Short mmCIF file of C-alpha atoms in Angstrom, two decimals:
data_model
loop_
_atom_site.label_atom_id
_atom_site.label_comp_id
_atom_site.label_asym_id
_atom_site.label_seq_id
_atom_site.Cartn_x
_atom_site.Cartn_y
_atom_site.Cartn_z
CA UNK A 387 0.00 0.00 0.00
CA UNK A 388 1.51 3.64 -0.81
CA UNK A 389 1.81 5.84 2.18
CA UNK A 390 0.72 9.27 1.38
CA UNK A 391 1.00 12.42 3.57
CA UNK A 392 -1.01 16.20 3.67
CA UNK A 393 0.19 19.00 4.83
CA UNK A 394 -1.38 20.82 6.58
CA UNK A 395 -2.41 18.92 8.64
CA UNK A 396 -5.10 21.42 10.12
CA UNK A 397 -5.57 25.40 9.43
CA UNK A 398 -7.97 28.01 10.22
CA UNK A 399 -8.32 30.79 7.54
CA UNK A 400 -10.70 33.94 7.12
CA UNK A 401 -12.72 34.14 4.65
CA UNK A 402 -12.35 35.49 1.39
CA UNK A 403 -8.25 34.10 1.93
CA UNK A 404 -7.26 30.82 -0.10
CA UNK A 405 -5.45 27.85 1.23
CA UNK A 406 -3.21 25.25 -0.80
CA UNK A 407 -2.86 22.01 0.77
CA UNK A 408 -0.48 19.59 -0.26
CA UNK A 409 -0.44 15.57 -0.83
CA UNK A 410 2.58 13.88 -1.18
CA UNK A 411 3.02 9.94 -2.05
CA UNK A 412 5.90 7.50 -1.43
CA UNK A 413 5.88 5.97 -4.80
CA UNK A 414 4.70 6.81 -8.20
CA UNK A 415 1.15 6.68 -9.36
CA UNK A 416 -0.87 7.32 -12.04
CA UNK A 417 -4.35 8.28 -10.31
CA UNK A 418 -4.46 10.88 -7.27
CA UNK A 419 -7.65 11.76 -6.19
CA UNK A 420 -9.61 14.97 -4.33
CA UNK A 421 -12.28 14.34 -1.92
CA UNK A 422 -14.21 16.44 1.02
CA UNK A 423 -15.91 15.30 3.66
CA UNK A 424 -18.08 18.02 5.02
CA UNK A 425 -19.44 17.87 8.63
CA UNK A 426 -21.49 15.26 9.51
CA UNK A 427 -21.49 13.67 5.62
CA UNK A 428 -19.74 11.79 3.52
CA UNK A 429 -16.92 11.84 1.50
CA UNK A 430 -17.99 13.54 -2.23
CA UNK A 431 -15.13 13.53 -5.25
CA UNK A 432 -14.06 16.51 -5.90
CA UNK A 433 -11.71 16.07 -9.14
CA UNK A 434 -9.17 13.57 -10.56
CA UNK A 435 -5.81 14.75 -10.98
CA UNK A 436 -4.21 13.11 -13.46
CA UNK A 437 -0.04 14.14 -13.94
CA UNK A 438 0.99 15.49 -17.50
CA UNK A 439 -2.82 16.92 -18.27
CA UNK A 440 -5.94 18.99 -16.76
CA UNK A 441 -7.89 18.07 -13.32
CA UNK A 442 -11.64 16.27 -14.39
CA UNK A 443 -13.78 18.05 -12.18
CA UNK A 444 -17.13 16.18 -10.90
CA UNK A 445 -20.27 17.80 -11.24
CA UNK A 446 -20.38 21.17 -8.86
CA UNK A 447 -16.93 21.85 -8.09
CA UNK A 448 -15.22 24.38 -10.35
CA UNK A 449 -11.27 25.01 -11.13
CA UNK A 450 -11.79 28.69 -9.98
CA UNK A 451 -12.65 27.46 -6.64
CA UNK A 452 -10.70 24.40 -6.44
CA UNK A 453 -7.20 24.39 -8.80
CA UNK A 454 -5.35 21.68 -8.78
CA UNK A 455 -1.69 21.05 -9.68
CA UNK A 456 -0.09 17.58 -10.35
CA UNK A 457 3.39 18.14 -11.32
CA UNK A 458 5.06 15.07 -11.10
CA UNK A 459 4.04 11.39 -10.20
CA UNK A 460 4.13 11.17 -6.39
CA UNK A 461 2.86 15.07 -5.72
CA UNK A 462 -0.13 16.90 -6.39
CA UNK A 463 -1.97 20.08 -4.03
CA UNK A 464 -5.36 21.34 -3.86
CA UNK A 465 -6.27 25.11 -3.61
CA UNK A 466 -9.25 26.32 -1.94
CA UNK A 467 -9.67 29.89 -3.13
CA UNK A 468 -11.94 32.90 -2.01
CA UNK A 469 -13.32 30.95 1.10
CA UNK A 470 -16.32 31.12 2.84
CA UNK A 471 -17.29 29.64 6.38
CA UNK A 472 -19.18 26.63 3.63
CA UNK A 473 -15.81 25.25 2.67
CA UNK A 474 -14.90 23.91 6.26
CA UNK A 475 -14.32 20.50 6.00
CA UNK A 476 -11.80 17.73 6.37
CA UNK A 477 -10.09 17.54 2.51
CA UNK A 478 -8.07 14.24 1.68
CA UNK A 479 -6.63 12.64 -1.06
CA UNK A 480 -5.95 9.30 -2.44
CA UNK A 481 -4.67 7.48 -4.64
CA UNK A 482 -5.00 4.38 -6.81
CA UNK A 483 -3.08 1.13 -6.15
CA UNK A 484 -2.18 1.13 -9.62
CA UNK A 485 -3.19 -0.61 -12.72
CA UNK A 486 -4.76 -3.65 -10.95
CA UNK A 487 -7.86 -5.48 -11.16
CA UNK A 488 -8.65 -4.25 -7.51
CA UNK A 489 -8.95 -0.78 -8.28
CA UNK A 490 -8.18 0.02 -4.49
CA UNK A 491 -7.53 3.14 -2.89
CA UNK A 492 -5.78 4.36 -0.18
CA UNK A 493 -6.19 7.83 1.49
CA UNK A 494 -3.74 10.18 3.05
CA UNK A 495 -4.56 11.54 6.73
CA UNK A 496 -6.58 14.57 5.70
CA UNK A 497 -6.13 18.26 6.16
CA UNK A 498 -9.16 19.79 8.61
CA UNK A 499 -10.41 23.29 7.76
CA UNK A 500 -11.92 25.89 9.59
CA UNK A 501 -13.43 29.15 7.98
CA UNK A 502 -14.23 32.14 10.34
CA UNK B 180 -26.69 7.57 -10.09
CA UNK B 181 -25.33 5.29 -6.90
CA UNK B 182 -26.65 5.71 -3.71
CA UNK B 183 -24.68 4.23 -0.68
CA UNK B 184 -26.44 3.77 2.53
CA UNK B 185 -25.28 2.70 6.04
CA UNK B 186 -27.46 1.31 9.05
CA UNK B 187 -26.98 2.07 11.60
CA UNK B 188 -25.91 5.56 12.14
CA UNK B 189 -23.94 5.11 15.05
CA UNK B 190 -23.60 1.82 17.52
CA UNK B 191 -22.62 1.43 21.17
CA UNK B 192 -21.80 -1.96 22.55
CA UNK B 193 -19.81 -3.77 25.29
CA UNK B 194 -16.69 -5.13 25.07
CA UNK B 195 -16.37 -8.73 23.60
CA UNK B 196 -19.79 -8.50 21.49
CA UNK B 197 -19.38 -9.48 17.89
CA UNK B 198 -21.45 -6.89 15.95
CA UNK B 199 -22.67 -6.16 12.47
CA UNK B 200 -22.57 -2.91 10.63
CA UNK B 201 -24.73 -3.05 7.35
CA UNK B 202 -23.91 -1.07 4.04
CA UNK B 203 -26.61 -0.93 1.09
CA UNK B 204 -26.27 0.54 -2.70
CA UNK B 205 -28.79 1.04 -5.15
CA UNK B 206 -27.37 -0.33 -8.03
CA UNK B 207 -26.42 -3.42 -7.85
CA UNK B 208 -23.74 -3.37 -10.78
CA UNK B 209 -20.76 -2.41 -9.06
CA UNK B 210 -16.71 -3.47 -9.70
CA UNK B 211 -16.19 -3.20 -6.01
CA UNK B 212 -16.78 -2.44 -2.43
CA UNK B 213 -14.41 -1.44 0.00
CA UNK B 214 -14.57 -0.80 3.58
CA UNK B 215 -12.52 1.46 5.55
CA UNK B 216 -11.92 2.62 9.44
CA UNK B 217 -12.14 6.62 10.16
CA UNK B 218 -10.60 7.77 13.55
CA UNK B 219 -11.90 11.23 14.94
CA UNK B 220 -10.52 14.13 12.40
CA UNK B 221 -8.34 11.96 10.99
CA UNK B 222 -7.93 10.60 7.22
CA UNK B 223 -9.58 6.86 6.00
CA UNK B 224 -8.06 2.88 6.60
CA UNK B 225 -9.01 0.67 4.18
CA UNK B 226 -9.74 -2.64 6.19
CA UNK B 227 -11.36 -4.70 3.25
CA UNK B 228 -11.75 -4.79 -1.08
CA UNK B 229 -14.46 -7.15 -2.16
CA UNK B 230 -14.68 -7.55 -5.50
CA UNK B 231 -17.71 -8.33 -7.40
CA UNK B 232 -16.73 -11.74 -8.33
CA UNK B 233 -16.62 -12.66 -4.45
CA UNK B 234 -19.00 -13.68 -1.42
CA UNK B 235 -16.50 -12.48 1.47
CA UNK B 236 -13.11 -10.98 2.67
CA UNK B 237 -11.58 -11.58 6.01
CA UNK B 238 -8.95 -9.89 8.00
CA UNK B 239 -8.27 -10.68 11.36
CA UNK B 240 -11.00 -10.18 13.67
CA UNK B 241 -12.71 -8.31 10.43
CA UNK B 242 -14.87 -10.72 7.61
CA UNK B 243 -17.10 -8.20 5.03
CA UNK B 244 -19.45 -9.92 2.92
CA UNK B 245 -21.06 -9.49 -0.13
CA UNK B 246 -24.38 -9.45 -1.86
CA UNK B 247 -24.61 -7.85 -4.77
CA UNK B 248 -27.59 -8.86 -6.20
CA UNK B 249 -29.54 -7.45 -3.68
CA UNK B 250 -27.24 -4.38 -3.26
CA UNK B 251 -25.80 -5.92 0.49
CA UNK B 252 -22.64 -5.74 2.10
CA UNK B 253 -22.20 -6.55 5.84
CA UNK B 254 -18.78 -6.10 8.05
CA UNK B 255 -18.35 -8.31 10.97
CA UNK B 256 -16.22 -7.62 13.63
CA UNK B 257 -15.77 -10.26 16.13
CA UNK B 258 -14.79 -9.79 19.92
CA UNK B 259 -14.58 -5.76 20.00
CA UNK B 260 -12.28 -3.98 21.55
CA UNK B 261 -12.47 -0.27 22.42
CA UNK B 262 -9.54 0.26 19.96
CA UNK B 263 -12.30 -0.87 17.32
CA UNK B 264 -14.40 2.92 18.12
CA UNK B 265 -14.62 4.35 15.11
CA UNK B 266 -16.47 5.60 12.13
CA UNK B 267 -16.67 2.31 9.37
CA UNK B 268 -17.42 3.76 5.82
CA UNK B 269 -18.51 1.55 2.97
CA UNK B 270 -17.81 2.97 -0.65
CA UNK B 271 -18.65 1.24 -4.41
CA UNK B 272 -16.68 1.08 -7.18
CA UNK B 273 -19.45 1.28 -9.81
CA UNK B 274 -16.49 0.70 -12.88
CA UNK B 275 -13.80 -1.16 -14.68
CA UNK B 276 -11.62 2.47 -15.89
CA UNK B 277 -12.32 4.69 -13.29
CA UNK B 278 -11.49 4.71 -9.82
CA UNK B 279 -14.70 6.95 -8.55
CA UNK B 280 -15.60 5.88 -4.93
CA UNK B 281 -19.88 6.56 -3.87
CA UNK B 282 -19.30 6.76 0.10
CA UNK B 283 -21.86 6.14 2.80
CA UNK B 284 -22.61 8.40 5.52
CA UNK B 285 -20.30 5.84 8.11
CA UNK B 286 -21.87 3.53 11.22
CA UNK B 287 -20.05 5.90 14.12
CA UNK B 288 -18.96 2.62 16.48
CA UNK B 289 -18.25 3.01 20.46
CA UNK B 290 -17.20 -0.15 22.06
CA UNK B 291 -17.41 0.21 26.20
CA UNK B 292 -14.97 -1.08 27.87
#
């Protein structure tokens, strides 16, 4: 299993600031993934960043709002621009285990945010 | 569009009960299921991958099964421990090509000591 870390690890920002949070793997994979958890639900994609080409957003989250960068294989971040008190949340990524039939993924340990 | 559902929201029991948490999807053609541990504020274990083609996975104390015709997956943990409180989230893998997860809502578990 790949062992992935975030950093930060926790933050509390004003709103109307941006944040860029960071995800960084221990090997080299194709497939790193966005999610948020927002209190009290679930975890909801937020894009698919692939290295060498453009983020695939899922339906309701924008690149203005939410750029991503994937600049190599084992490193990608996440930027949560002009933010409100709605975007506090725990963000994590994950990736892929790789070309396999299993399709399983592993997550880092999250970055918690707080908007005031 | 897949719907993930997990019953019950939240669980207390004693120490040394074997319990059930229950995870339900809506449609039933999925490439996967995966379960995973979430500790307060922190990021996601997986514990188990099912794949479609199977009835069960076990780890450990841990054994998931799977129904998929009837859009069913159960995780049994045997003999809990407090060290098992947590929050157990089921996801599908609805397809071959893409790695999107559908996550439940999580079965918050407190194991008294």
């Amino acid at each position: 299993s790949a062992v992935i870390s975030q950093k930060p690890s926790r933050d509390i920002c004003q709103r109307g600031t941006s944040l860029t949070i960071q995800c960084q793997v221990d090997s080299q994979v194709t497939m790193m993934f966005w999610y948020r958890q927002q209190p009290g639900q679930s975890l909801t994609l937020i894009a698919t960043a692939n290295q060498g080409s453009e983020a695939t957003y899922e339906s309701g989250f924008v690149i203005d709002k939410f750029p991503i960068s994937r600049p190599n294989l084992t490193f990608s971040t996440l930027t949560v621009s002009n933010m409100s008190p709605e975007d506090s949340s725990i963000y994590l990524c994950s990736v892929g285990a790789g070309f396999t039939a299993s399709y399983e993924q592993y997550f880092g340990p999250g970055t918690r945010l707080t908007v005031t | 569009k897949q719907e993930v559902t997990q019953i019950p929201a939240a669980l207390s029991v004693p120490e040394g009960e074997n319990l059930v948490l229950n995870c339900s999807f809506t449609d039933s053609a999925i490439y996967n299921l995966q379960w995973f541990r979430q500790d307060p504020g922190k990021g996601l274990t997986s514990l188990l991958l099912i794949q479609s083609s199977q009835r069960e996975q076990t780890s450990g104390r841990l054994n998931a099964s799977l129904d998929k015709s009837s859009g069913r997956s159960t995780l049994y943990i045997a003999a809990s421990q407090p060290g098992d409180s947590a929050t157990y989230l089921c996801a599908v893998h609805s397809g071959a090509g893409s790695y999107q997860l559908t996550f439940g809502k999580g079965t918050k578990l407190s194991v008294i000591p």
